[in-house]
Short mmCIF file of C-alpha atoms and ligand atoms in Angstrom, two decimals:
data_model
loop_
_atom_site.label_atom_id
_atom_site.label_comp_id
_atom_site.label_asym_id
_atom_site.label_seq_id
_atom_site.Cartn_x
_atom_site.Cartn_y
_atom_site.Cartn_z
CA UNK J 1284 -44.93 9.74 -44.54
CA UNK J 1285 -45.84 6.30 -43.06
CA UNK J 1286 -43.13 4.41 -45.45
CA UNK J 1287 -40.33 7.10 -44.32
CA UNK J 1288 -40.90 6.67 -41.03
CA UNK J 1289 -40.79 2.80 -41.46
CA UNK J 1290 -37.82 2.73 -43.34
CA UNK J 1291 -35.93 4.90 -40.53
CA UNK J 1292 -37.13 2.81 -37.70
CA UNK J 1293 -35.38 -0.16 -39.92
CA UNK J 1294 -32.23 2.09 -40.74
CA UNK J 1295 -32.14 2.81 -36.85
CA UNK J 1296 -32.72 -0.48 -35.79
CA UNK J 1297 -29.94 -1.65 -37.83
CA UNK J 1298 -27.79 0.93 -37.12
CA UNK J 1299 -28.04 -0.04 -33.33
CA UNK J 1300 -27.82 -3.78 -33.94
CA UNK J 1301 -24.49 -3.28 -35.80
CA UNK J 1302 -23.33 -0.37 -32.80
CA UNK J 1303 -24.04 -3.47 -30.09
CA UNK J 1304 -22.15 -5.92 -32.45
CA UNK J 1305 -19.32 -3.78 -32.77
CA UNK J 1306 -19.44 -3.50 -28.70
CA UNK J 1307 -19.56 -7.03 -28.29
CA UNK J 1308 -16.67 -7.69 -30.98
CA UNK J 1309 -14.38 -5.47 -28.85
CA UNK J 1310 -13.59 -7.13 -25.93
CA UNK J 1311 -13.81 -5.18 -22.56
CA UNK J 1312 -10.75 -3.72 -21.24
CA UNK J 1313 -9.42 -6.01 -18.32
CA UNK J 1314 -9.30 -4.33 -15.00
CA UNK J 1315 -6.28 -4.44 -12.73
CA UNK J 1316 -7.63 -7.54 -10.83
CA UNK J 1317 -8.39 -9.40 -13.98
CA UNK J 1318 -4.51 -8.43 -15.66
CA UNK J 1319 -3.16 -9.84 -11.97
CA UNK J 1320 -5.00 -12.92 -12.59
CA UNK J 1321 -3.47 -15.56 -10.22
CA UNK J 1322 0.12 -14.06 -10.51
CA UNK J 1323 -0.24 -11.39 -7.65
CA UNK J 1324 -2.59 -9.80 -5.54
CA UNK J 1325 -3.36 -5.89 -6.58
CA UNK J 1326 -4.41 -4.38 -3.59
CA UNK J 1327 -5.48 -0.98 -2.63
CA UNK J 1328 -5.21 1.25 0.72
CA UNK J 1329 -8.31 3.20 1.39
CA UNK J 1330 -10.82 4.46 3.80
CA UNK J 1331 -14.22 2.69 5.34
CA UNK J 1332 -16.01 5.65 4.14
CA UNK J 1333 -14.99 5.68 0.45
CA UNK J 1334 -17.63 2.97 0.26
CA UNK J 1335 -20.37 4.88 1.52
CA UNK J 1336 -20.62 5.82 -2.22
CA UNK J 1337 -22.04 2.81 -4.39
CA UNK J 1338 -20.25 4.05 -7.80
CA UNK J 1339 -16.50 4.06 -5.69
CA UNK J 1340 -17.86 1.07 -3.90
CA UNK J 1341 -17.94 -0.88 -7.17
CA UNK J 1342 -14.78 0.74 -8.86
CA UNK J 1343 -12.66 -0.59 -5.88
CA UNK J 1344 -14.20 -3.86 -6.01
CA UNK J 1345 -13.44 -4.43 -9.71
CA UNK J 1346 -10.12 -2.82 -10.33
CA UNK J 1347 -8.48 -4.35 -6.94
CA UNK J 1348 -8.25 -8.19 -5.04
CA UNK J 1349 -6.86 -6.90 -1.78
CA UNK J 1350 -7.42 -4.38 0.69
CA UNK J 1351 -5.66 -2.32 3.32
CA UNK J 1352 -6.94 0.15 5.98
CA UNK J 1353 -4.81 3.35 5.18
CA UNK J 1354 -5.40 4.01 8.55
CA UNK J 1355 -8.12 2.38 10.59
CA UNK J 1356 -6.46 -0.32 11.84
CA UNK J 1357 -3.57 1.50 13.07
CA UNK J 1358 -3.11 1.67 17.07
CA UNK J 1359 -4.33 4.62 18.00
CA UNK J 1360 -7.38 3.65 15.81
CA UNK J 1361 -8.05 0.27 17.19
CA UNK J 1362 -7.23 1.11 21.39
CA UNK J 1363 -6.78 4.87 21.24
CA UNK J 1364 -7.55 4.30 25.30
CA UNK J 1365 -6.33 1.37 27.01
CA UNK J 1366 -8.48 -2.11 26.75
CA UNK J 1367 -10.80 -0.08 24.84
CA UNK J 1368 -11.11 -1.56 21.18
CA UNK J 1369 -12.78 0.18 18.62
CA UNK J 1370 -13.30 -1.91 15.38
CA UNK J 1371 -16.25 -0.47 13.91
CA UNK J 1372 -14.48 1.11 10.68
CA UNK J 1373 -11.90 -1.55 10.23
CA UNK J 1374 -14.31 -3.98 10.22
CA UNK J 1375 -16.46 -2.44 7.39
CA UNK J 1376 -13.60 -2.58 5.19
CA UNK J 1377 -12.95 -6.77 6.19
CA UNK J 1378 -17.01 -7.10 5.49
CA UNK J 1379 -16.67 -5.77 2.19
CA UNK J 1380 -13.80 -7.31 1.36
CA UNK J 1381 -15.66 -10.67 2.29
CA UNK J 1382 -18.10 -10.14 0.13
CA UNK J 1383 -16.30 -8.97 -2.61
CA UNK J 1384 -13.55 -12.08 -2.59
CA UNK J 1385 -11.02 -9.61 -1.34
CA UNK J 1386 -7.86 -10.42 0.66
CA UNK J 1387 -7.56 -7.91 3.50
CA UNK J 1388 -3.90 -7.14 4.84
CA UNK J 1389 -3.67 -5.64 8.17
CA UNK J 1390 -1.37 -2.22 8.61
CA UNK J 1391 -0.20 -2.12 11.22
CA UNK J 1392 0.23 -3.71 14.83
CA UNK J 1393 3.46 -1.71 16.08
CA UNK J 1394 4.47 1.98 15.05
CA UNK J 1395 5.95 4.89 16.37
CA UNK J 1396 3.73 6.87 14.39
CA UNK J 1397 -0.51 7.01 15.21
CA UNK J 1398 -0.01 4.80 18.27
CA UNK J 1399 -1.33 6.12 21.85
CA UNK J 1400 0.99 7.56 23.85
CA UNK J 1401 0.19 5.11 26.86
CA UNK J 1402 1.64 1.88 25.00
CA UNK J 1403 4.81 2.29 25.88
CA UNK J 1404 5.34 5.74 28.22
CA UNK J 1405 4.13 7.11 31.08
CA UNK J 1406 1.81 9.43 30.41
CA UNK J 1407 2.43 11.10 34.29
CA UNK J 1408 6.21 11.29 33.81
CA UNK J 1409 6.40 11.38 29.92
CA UNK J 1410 9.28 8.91 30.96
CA UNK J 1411 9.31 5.34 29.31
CA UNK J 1412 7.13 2.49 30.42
CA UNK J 1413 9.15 -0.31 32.29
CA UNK J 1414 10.13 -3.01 29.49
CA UNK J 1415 7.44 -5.32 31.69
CA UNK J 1416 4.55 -2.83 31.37
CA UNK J 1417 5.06 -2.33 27.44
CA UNK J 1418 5.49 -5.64 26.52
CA UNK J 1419 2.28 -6.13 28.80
CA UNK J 1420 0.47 -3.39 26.64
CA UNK J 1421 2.00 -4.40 23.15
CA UNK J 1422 1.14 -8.02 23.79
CA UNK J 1423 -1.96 -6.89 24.50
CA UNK J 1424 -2.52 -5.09 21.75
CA UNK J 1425 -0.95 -7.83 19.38
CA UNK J 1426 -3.54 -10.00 20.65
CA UNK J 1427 -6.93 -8.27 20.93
CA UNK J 1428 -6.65 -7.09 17.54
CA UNK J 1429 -5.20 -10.58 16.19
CA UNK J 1430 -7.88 -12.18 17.64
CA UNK J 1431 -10.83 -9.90 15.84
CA UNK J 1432 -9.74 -10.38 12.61
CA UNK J 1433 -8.45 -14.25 13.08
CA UNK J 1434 -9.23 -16.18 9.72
CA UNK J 1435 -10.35 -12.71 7.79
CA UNK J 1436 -7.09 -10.58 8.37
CA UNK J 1437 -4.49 -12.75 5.48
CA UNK J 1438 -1.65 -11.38 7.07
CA UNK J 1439 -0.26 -8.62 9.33
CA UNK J 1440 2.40 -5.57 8.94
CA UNK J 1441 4.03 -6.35 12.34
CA UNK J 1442 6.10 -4.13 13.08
CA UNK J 1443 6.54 -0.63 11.06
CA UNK J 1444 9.61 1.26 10.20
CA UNK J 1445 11.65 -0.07 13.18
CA UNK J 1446 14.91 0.93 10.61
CA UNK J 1447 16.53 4.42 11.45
CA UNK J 1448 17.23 6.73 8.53
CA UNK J 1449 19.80 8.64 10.59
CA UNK J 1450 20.55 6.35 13.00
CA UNK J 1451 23.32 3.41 12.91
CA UNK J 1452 20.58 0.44 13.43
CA UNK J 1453 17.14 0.97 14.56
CA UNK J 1454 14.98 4.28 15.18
CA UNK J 1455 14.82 5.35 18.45
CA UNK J 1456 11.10 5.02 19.15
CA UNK J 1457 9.03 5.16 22.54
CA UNK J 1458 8.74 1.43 22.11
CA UNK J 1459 12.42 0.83 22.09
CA UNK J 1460 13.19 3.06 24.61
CA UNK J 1461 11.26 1.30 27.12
CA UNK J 1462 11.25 -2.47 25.51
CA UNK J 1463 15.14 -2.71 24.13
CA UNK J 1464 16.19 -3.26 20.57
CA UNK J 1465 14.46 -6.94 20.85
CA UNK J 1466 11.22 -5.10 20.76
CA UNK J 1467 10.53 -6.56 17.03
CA UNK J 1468 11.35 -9.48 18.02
CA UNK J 1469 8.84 -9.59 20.68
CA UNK J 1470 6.54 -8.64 18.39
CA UNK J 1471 6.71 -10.99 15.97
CA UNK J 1472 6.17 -13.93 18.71
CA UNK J 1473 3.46 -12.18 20.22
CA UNK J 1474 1.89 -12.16 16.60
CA UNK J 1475 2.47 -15.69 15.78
CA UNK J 1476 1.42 -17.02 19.56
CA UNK J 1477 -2.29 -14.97 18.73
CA UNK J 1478 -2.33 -16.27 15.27
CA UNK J 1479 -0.19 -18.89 14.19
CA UNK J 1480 -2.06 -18.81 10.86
CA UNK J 1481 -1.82 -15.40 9.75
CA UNK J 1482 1.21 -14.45 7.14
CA UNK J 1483 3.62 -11.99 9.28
CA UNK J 1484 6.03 -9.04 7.85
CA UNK J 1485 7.66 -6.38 8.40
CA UNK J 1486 7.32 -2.97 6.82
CA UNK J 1487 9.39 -0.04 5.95
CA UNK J 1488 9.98 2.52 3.10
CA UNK J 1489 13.69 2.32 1.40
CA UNK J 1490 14.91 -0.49 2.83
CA UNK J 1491 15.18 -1.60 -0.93
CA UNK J 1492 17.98 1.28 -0.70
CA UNK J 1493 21.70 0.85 -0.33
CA UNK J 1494 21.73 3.09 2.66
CA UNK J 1495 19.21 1.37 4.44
CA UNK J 1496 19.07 -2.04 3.16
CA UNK J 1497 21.80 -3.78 5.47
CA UNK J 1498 20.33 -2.85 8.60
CA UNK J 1499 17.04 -4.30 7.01
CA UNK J 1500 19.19 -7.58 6.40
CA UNK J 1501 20.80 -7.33 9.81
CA UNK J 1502 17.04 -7.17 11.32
CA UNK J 1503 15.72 -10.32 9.39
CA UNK J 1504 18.70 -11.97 10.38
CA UNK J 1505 18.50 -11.37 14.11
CA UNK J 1506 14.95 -12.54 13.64
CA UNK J 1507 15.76 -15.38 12.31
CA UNK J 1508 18.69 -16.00 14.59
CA UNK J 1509 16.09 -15.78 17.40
CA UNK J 1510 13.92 -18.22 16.19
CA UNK J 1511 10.85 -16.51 14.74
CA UNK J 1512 9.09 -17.23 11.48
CA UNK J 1513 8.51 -14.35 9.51
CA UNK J 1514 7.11 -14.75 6.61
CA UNK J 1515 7.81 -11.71 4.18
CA UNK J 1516 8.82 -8.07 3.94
CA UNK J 1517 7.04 -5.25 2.88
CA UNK J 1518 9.19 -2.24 0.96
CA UNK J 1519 6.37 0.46 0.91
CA UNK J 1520 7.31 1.41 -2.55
CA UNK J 1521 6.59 5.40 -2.07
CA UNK J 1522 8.44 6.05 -5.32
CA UNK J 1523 9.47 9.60 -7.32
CA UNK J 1524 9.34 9.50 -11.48
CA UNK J 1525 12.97 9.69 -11.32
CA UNK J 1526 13.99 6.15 -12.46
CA UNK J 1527 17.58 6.69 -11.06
CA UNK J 1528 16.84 4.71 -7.97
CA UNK J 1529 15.90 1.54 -10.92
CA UNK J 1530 18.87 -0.79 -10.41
CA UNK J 1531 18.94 -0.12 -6.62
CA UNK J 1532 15.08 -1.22 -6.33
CA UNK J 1533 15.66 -4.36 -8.07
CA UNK J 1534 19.10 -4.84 -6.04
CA UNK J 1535 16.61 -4.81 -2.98
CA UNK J 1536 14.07 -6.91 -4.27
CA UNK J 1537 16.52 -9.51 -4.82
CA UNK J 1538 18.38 -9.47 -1.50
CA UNK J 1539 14.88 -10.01 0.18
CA UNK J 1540 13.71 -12.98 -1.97
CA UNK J 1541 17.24 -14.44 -1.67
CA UNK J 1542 16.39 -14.57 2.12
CA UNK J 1543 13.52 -16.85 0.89
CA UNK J 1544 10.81 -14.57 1.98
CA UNK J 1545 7.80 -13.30 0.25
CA UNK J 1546 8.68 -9.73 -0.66
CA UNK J 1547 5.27 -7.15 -1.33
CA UNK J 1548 5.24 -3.73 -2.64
CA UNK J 1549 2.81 -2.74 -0.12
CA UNK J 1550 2.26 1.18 -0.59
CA UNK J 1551 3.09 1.89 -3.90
CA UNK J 1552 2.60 5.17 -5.30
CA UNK J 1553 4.54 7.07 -7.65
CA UNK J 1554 4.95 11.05 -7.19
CA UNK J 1555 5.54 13.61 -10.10
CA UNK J 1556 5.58 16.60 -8.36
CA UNK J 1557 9.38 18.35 -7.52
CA UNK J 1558 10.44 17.80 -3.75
CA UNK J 1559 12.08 20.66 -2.02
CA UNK J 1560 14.65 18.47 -1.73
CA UNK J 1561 16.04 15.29 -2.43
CA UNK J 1562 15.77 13.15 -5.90
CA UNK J 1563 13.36 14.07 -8.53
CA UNK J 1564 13.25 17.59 -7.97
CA UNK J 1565 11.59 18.69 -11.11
CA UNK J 1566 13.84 22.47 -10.65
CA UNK J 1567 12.04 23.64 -14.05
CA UNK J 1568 8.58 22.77 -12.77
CA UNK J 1569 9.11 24.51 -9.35
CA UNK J 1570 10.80 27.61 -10.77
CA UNK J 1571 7.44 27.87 -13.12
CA UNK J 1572 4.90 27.32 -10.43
CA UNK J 1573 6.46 26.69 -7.24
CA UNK J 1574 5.97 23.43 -5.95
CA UNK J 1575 2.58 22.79 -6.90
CA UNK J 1576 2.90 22.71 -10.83
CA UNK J 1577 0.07 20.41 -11.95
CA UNK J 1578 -3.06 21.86 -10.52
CA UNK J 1579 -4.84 21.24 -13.51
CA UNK J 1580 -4.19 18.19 -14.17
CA UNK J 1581 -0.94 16.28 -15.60
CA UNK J 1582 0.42 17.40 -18.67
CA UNK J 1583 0.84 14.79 -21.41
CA UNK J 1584 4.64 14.56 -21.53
CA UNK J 1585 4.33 13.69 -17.65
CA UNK J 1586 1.57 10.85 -18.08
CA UNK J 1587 3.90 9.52 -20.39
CA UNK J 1588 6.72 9.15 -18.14
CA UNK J 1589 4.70 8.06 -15.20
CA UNK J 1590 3.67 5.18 -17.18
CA UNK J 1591 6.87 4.11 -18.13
CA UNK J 1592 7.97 4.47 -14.32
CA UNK J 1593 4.95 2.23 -13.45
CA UNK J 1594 5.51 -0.16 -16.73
CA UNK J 1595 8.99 -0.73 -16.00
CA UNK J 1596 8.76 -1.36 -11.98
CA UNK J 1597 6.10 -3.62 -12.72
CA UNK J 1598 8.52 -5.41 -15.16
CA UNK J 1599 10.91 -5.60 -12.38
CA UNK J 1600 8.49 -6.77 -9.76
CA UNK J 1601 6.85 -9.71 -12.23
CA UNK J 1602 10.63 -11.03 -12.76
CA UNK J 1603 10.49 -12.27 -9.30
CA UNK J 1604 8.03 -14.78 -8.43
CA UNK J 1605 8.52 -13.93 -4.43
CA UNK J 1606 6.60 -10.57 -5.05
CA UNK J 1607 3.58 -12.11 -4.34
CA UNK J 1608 1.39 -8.41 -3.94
CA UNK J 1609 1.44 -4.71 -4.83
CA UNK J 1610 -0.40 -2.63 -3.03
CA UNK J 1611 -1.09 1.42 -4.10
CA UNK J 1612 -1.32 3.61 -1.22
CA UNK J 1613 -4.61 5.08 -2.25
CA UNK J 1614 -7.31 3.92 -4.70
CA UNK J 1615 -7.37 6.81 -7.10
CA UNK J 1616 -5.09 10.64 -7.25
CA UNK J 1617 -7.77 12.31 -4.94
CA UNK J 1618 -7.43 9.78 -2.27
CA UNK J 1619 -3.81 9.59 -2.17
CA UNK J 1620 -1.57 11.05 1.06
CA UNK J 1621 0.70 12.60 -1.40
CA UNK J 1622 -1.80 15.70 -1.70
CA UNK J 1623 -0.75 16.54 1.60
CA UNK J 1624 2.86 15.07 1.81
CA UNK J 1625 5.67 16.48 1.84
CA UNK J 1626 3.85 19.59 1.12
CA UNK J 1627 0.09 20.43 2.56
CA UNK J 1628 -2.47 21.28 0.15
CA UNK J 1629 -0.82 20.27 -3.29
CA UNK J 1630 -2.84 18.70 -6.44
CA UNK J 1631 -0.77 15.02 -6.87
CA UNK J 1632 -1.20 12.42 -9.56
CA UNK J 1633 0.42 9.44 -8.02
CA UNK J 1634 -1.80 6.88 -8.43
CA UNK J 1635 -2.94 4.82 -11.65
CA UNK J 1636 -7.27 6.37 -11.88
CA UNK J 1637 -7.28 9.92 -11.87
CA UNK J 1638 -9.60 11.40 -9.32
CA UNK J 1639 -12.58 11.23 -11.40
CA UNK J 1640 -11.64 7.37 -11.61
CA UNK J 1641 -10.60 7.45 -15.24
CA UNK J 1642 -7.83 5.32 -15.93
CA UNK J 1643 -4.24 6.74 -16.96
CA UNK J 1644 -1.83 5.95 -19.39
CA UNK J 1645 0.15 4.23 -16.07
CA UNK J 1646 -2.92 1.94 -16.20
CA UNK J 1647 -2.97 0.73 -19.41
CA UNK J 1648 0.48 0.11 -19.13
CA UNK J 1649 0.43 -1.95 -15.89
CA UNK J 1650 -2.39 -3.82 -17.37
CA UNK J 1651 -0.21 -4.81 -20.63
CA UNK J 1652 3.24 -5.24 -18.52
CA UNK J 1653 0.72 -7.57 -15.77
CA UNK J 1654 -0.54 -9.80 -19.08
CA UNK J 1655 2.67 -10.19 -20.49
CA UNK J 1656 4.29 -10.97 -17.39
CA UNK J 1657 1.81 -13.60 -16.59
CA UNK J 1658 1.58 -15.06 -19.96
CA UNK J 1659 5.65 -15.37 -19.91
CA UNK J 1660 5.98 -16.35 -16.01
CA UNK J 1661 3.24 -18.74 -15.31
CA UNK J 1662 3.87 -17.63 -11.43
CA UNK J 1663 1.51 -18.03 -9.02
CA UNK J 1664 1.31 -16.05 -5.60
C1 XIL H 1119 -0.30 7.61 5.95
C2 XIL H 1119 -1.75 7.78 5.51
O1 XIL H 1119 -1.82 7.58 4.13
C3 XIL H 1119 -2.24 9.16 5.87
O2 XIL H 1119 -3.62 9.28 5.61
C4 XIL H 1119 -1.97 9.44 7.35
O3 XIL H 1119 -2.31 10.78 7.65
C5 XIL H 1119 -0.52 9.20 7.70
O4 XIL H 1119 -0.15 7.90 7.32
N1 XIL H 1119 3.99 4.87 5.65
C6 XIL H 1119 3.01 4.08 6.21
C7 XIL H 1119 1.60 4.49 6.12
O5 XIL H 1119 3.32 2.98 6.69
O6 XIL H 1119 0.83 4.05 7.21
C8 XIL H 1119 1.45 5.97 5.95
O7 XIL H 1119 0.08 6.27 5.73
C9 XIL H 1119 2.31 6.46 4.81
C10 XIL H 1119 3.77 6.18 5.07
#
């Protein structure tokens, strides 16, 4: 009895010697932020409070090098009333960052979306501000939040979808209305006289797009014409799995870098689910189960073909040294906007971790496409 039980405390011991050997043989998967290496920054949006919980606290810190507030350091977030700053939650998200070697990006300084009402009309009349008492209020602005996060904050999303969809130049916002169209360009020199270190772009979603891109070009130019630096732009990168749009995302990737600015995928995500309208409507999928086909969870043939979306933008992306960072719009599928855009309430699978933080087959291949890439490149951001 005593000899049996010897001999299996040797046959165990052995058997998990050889397990931890075979462990140590097999070397750890990289995470994103490893893959990246020095070639690009990988950079997440998220919330302050997704790091109230120590196990997402530590996945975000591993998988990603830079961070963005998804939405706490948007106007109405940092001076919802007048001179009244409220940094509390942005700044948890620059701490951590700090502390985890993360760069922090700030999104976003002017917007005609989540900005109070007050920065640029009159909340008696509803009638615009006079162009004096908005650039008075958007200066200020620029400058109190500059100012916080000078030295921390790497550099700032200016000035956000100023393009029109619809419209022949710019969108008509409450800040052009009462400013002019030169409101970008004031801006940008409000942002550089607050801090003349911080990187400065501007941001929009399908300005890599023929319909939208020359009124992009026209805007840089005019910038440019008027004297301020600006120092990269931003295409948000909120992508379908249709890859029909490929050759037209690389078209605007190059007309950007030809400027000889940084260019940044700065809210990547990629959706599969149909769209009522408008490319990638999956018509099979929405006949089957309306517009909310995937509710449990992503069937195989899909995963598939989100990877090879992600693995062949990120092919794209690492062929041009000017992208210098890709940012996802969400850390993970069950933080992502996309379960509650276009359509409220649907189950989406944008994102590379699935919401229990399990990486996807779009992982793995970003991680290979990022270590080839780097290996073959030799960029550096
Ligand atoms: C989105 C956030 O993800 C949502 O949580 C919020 O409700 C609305 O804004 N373009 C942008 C981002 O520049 O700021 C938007 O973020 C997504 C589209």
């Amino acid at each position: 009895m005593k000899r049996t039980h010897r001999l299996l405390s040797i046959v165990l011991a052995s058997l998990s010697w050889s397990c931890a050997a075979l462990a140590s043989d097999k070397p750890a998967a990289p995470t994103l932020r490893q893959a990246a290496g020095d070639r690009m920054l990988i950079g997440a949006a998220l919330m302050s409070n997704q790091l109230d919980d120590p196990r997402r606290a530590k996945f975000i810190a591993e998988q990603f090098n830079s961070l963005t507030a998804e939405n706490e350091m948007k106007p109405d977030q940092l001076q919802r009333e007048r001179g009244k700053f409220t940094f509390e939650n942005a700044d948890k998200i620059v701490d951590f960052a700090d502390k985890h070697g993360m760069t922090v990006i700030g999104h976003t300084l002017v917007w005609h979306n989540q900005s109070p009402a007050w920065m640029y009309t009159d909340e008696k009349t509803k009638q615009p501000l006079s162009r004096e008492a908005a650039l008075e209020n958007m200066r200020g602005h620029i400058h109190g939040v500059m100012n916080h996060y000078k030295g921390r904050v790497k550099g700032w999303d200016v000035v956000n979808e100023a393009i029109g969809d619809s419209e022949p130049y710019l969108r008509d916002t409450p800040a052009l209305k009462a400013i002019g169209d030169d409101f970008v360009i004031k801006a940008f020199q409000f942002a550089r006289e607050a801090d003349p270190e911080a990187e400065l772009y501007y941001n929009d979603y399908n300005i890599e797009a023929n319909y939208k891109r020359p009124k992009a070009l026209r805007l840089l130019k005019e910038l440019k014409d008027a004297g301020v630096k600006v120092d990269g732009v931003g295409i948000q990168g909120h992508w379908l799995i249709d890859n029909s749009n490929a050759k037209e995302i690389e078209e605007g990737i190059k007309a950007y870098a030809d400027l000889g600015l940084k260019v940044m995928i700065t809210e990547m995500d990629v959706d599969p689910l149909p769209r009522r309208q408008g490319g990638g409507a999956d018509l099979s999928a929405t006949e089957r189960e309306g517009l909310d086909p995937y509710k449990n969870g992503l069937p195989d043939d899909v995963q598939q073909k989100l990877a090879a979306r992600y693995r062949d933008l990120f092919a794209t992306f690492l062929k041009y040294p000017q992208i210098t960072r890709v940012t996802l719009w969400g850390t993970d599928d069950g933080h992502s906007w996309l379960n509650g855009f276009p359509v409220r309430g649907r189950t989406n699978h944008p994102l590379l971790f699935d919401r229990d933080l399990k990486p996807k087959p779009a992982l793995e291949a970003v991680i290979q496409t990022l270590q080839t890439g780097t290996s073959q490149t030799g960029a550096k951001r």
